[in-house]
PDB file of C-alpha atoms and ligand atoms in Angstrom:
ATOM      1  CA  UNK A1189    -174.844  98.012-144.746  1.00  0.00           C
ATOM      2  CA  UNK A1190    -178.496  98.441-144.616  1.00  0.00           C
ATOM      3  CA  UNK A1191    -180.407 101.694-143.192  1.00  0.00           C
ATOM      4  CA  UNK A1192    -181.541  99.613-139.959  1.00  0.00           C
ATOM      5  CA  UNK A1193    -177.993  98.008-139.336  1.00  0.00           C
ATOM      6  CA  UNK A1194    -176.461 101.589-139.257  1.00  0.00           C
ATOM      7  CA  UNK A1195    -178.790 103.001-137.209  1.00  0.00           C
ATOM      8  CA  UNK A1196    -178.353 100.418-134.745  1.00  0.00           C
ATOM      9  CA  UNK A1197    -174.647 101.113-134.953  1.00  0.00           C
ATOM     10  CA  UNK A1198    -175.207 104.855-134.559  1.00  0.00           C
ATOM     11  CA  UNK A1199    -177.388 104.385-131.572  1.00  0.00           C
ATOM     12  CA  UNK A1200    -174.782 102.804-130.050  1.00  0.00           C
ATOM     13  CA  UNK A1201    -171.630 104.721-130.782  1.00  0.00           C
ATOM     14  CA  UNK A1202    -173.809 107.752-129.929  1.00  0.00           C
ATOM     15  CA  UNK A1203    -174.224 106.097-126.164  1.00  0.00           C
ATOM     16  CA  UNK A1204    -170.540 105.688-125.919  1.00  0.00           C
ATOM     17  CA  UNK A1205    -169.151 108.739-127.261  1.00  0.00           C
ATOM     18  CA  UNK A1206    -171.083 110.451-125.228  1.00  0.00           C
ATOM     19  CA  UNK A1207    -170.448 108.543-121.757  1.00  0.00           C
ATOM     20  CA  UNK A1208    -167.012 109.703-122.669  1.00  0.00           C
ATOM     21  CA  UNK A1209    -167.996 113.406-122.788  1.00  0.00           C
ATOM     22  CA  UNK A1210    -167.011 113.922-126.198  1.00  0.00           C
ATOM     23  CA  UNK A1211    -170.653 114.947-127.317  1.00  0.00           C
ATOM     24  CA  UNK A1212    -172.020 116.938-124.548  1.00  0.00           C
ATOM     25  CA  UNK A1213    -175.671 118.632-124.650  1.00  0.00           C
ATOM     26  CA  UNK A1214    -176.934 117.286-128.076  1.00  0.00           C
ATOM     27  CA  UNK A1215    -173.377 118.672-129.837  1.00  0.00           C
ATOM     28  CA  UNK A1216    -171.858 116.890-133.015  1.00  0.00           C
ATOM     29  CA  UNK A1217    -172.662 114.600-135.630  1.00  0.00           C
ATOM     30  CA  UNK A1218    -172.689 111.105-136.259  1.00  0.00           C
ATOM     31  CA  UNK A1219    -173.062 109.589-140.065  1.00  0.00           C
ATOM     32  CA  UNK A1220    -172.525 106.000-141.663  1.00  0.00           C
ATOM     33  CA  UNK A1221    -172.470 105.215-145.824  1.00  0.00           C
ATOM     34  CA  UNK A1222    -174.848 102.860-146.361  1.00  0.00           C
ATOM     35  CA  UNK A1223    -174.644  99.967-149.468  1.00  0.00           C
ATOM     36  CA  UNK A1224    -176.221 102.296-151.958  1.00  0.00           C
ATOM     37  CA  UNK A1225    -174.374 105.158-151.377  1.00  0.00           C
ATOM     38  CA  UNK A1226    -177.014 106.967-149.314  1.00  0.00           C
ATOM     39  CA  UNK A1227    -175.849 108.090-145.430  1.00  0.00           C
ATOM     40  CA  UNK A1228    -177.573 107.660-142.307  1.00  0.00           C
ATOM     41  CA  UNK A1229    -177.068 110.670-140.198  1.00  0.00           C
ATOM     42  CA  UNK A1230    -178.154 111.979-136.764  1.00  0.00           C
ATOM     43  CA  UNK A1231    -180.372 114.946-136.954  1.00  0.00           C
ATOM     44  CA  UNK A1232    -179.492 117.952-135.476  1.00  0.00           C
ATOM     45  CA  UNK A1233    -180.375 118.306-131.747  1.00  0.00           C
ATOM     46  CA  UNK A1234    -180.714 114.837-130.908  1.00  0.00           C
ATOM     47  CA  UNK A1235    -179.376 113.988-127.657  1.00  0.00           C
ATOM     48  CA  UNK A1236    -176.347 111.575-128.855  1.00  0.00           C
ATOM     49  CA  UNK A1237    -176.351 109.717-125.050  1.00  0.00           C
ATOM     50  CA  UNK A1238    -179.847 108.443-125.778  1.00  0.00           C
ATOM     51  CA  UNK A1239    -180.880 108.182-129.419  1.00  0.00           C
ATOM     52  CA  UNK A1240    -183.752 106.463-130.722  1.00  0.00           C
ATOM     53  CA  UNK A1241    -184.695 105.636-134.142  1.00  0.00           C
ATOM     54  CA  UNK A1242    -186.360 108.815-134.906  1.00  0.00           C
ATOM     55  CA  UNK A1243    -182.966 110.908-134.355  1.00  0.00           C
ATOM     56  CA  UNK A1244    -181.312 109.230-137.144  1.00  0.00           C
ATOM     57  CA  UNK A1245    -182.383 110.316-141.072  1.00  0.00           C
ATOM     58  CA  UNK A1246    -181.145 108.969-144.777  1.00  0.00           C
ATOM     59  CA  UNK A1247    -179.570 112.124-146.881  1.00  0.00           C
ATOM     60  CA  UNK A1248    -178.626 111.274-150.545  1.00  0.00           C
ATOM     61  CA  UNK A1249    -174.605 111.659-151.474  1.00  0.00           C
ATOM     62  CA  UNK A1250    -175.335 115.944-151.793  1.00  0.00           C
ATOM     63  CA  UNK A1251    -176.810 115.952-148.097  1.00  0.00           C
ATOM     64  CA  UNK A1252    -180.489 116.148-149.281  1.00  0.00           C
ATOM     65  CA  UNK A1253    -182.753 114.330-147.238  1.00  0.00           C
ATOM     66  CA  UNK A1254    -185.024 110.889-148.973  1.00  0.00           C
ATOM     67  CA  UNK A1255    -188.518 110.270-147.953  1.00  0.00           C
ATOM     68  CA  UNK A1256    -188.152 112.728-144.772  1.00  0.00           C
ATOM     69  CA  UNK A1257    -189.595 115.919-144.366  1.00  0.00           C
ATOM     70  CA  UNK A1258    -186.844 116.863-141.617  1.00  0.00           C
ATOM     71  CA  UNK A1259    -183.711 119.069-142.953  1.00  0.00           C
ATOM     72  CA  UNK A1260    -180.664 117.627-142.169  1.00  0.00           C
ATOM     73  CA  UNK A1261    -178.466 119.375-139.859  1.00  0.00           C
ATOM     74  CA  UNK A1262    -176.397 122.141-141.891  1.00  0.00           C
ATOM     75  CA  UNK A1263    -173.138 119.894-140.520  1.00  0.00           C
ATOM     76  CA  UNK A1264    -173.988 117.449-143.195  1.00  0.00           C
ATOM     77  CA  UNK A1265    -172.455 118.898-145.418  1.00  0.00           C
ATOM     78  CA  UNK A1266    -168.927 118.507-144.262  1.00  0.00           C
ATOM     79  CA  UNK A1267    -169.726 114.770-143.993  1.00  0.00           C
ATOM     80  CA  UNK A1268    -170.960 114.499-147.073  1.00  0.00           C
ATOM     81  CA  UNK A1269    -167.724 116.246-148.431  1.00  0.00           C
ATOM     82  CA  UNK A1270    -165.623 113.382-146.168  1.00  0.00           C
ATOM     83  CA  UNK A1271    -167.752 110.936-148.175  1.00  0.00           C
ATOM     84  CA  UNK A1272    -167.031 112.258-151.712  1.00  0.00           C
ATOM     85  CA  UNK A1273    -163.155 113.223-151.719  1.00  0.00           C
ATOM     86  CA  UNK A1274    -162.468 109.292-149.388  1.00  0.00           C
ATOM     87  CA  UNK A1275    -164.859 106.281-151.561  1.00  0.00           C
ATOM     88  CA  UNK A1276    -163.254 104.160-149.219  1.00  0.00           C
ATOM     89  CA  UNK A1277    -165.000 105.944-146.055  1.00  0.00           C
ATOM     90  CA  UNK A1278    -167.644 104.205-144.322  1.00  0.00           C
ATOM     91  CA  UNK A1279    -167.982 106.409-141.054  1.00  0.00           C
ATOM     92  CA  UNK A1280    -167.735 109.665-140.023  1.00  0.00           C
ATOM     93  CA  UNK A1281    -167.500 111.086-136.359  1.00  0.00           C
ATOM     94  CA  UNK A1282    -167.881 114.635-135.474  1.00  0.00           C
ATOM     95  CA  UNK A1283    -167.553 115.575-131.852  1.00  0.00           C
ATOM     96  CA  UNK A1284    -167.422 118.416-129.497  1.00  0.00           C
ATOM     97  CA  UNK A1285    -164.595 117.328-126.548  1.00  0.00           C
ATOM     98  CA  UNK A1286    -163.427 119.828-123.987  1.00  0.00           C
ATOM     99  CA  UNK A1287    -160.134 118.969-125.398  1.00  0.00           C
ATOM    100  CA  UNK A1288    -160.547 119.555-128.521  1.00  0.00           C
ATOM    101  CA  UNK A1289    -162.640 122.653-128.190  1.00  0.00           C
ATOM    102  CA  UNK A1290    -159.790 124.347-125.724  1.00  0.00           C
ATOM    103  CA  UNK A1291    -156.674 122.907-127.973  1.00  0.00           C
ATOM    104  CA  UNK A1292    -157.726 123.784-131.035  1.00  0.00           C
ATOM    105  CA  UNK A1293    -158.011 127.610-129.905  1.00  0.00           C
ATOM    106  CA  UNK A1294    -154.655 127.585-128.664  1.00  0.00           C
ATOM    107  CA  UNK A1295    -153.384 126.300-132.239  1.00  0.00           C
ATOM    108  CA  UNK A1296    -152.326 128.076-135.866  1.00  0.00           C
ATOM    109  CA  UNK A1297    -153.587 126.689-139.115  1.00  0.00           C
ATOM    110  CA  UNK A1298    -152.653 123.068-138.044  1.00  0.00           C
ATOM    111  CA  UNK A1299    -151.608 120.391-135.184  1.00  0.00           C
ATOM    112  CA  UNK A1300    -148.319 119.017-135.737  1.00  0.00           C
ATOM    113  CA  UNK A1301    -147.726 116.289-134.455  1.00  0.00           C
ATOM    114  CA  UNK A1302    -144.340 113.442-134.635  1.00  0.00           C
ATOM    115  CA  UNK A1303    -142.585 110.832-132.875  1.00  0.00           C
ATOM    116  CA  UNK A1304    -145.379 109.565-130.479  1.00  0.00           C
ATOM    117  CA  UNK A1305    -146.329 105.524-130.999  1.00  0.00           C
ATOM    118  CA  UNK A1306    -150.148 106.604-130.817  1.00  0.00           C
ATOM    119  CA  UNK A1307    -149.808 107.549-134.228  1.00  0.00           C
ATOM    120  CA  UNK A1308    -149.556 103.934-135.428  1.00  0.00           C
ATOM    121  CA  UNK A1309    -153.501 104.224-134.770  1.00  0.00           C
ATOM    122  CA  UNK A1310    -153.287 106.198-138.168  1.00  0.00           C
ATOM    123  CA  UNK A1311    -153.433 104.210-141.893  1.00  0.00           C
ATOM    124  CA  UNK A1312    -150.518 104.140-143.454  1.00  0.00           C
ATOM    125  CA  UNK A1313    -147.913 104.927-140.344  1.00  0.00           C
ATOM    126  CA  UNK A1314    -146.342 102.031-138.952  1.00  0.00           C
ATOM    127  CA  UNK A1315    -143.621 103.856-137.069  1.00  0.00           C
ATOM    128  CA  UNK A1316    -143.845 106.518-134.395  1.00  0.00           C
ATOM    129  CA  UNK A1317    -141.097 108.084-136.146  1.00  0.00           C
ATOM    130  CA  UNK A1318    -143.480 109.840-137.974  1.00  0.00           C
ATOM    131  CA  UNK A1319    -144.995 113.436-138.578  1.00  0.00           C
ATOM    132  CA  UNK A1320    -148.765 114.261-139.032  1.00  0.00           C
ATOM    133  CA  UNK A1321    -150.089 117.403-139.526  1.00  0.00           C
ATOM    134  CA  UNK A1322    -153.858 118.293-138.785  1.00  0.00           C
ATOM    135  CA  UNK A1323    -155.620 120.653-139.967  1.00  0.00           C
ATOM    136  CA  UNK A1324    -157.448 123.073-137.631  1.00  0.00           C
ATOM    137  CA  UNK A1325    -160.133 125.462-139.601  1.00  0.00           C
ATOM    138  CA  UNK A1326    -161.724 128.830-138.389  1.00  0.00           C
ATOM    139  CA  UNK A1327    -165.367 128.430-137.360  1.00  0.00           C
ATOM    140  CA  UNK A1328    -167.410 129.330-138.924  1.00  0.00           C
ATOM    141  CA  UNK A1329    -171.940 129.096-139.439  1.00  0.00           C
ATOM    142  CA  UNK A1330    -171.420 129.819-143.060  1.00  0.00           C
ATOM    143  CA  UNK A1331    -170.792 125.485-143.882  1.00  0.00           C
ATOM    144  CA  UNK A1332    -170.288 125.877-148.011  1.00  0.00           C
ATOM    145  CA  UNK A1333    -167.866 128.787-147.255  1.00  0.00           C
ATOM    146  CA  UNK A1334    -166.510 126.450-144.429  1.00  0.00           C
ATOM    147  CA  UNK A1335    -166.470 123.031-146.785  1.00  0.00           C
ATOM    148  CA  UNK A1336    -164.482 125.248-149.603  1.00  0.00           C
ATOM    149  CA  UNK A1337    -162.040 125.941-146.531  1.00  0.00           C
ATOM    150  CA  UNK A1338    -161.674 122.558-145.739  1.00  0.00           C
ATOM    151  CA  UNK A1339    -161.498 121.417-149.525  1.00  0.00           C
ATOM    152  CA  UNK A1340    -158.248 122.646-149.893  1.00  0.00           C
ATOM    153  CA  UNK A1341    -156.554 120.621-147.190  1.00  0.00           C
ATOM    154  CA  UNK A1342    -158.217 117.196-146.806  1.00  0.00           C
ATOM    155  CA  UNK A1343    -156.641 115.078-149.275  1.00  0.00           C
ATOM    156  CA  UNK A1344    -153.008 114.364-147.825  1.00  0.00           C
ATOM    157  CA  UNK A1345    -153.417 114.805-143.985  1.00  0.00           C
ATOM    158  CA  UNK A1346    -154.299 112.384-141.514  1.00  0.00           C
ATOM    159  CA  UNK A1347    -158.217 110.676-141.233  1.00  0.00           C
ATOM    160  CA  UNK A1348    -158.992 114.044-139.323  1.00  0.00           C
ATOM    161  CA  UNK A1349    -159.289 117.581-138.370  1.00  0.00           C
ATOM    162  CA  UNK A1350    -160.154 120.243-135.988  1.00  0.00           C
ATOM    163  CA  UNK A1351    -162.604 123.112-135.830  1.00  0.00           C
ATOM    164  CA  UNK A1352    -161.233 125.705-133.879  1.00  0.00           C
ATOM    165  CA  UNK A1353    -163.644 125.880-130.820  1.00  0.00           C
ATOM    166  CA  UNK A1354    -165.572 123.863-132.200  1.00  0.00           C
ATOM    167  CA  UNK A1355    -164.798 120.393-132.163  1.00  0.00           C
ATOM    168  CA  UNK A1356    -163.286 117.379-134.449  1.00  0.00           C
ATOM    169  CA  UNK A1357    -163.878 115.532-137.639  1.00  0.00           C
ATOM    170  CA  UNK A1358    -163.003 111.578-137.519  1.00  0.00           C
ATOM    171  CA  UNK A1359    -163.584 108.965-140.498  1.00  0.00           C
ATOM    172  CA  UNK A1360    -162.426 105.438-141.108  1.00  0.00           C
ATOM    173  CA  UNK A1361    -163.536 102.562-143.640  1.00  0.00           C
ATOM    174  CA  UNK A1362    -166.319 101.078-140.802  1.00  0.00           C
ATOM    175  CA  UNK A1363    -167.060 102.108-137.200  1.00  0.00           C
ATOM    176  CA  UNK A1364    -164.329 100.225-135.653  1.00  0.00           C
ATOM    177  CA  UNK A1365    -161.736 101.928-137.691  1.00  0.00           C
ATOM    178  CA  UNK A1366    -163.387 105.659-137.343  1.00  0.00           C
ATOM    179  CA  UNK A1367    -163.893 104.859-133.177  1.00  0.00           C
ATOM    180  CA  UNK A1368    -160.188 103.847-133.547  1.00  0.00           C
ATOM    181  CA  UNK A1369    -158.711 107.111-134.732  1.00  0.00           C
ATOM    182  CA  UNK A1370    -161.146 109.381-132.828  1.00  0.00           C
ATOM    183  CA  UNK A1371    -159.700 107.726-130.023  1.00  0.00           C
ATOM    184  CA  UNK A1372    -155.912 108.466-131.273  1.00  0.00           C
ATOM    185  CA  UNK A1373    -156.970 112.003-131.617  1.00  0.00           C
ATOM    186  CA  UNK A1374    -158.506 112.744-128.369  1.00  0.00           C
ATOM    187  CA  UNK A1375    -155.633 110.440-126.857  1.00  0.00           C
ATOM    188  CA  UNK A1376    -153.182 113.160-128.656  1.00  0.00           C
ATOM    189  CA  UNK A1377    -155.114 115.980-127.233  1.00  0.00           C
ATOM    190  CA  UNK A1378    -154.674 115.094-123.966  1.00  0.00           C
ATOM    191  CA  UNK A1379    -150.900 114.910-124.566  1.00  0.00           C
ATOM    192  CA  UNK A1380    -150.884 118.092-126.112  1.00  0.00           C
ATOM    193  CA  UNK A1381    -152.640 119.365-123.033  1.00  0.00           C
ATOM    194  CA  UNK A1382    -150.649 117.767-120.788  1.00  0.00           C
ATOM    195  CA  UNK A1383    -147.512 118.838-122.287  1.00  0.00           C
ATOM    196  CA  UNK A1384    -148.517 122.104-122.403  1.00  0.00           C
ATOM    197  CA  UNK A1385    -149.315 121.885-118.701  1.00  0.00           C
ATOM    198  CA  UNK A1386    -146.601 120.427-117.639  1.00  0.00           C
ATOM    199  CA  UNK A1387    -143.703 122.686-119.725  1.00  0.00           C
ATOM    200  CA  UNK A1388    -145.309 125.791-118.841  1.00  0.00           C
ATOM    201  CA  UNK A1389    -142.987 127.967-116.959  1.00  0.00           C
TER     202      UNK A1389
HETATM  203 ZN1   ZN B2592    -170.250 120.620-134.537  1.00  0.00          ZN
END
């Protein structure tokens, strides 16, 4: 995909991510790899319901910015890391939901999660007699002490995890596929919610 293709993409994702409150008050992150392994990324403090050309930059594969005299948001990092451990990751989305904010506090080290048909959404699950297990990390300003956190636990789980009030990391092969499981995710948080809701006694 060429740099003007993905920020046309990311311009538009942006606009309907946040209609659906998920990226409220310039929060989160939006990133696509482009053909030559470069990534076009949003820059930090851009307004994600209206973004224009000059909100999105280029960053080389180590999150270092080409031909731009803008830094890169210090998020960049983790999707640079999403882009490195998964070659077969096109898009990563990184939002800041009410529900994910509020569930992910009331949470331990991870989100597990089994027998719900949503999780067909997932690769690799074609039953909902299946378990996933999310990882939710401790926030944390510090990213390369926060990326080494993460490290350890993104290889196996699902194309996702949680921040703990903070928000949630999403990635698929191409937009469709990363708008696909962000969508499982926040579906699954409003479950959890619900549940929780509903159960409480
Ligand atoms: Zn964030």
């Amino acid at each position: 995909m060429s740099y003007e293709t993905a920020v046309e993409a990311l311009i538009d994702v942006g606009g309907r991510l946040h209609d659906r409150g998920w990226l409220p008050a310039t929060s989160g992150n939006l990133s696509v790899r482009l053909g030559d392994g470069s990534i076009a990324i949003t820059v930090s403090g851009a307004h994600k319901g209206g973004l224009r050309e000059s909100d999105l930059m280029r960053v080389n594969g180590e999150g270092r910015a080409i031909d731009d005299h803008r830094r890169p948001s210090a998020e960049t990092l983790l999707h640079t890391q999403i882009y490195a451990t998964f070659p077969e990751v096109g898009v990563v989305l990184h939002t800041h939901s009410v529900n994910a904010t509020v569930i992910s506090r009331l949470l331990g080290r991870s989100w597990e999660i089994d027998d719900l048909e949503i999780l067909k959404a997932f690769p690799g699950i074609d039953t909902h007699e299946s378990r996933v297990s999310v990882p939710v990390f401790d926030n944390d300003q510090d990213m390369v002490r926060l990326a080494g956190e993460v490290e350890r636990h993104l290889h196996d789980g699902p194309p996702g995890y949680l921040i703990r009030g903070h928000g949630l990391y999403a990635w698929g092969a191409d937009m469709d596929a990363a708008v696909r499981h962000l969508e499982a995710f926040e579906f699954l948080l409003q479950c959890e919610l619900l549940t929780r809701e509903v159960t409480r006694s």
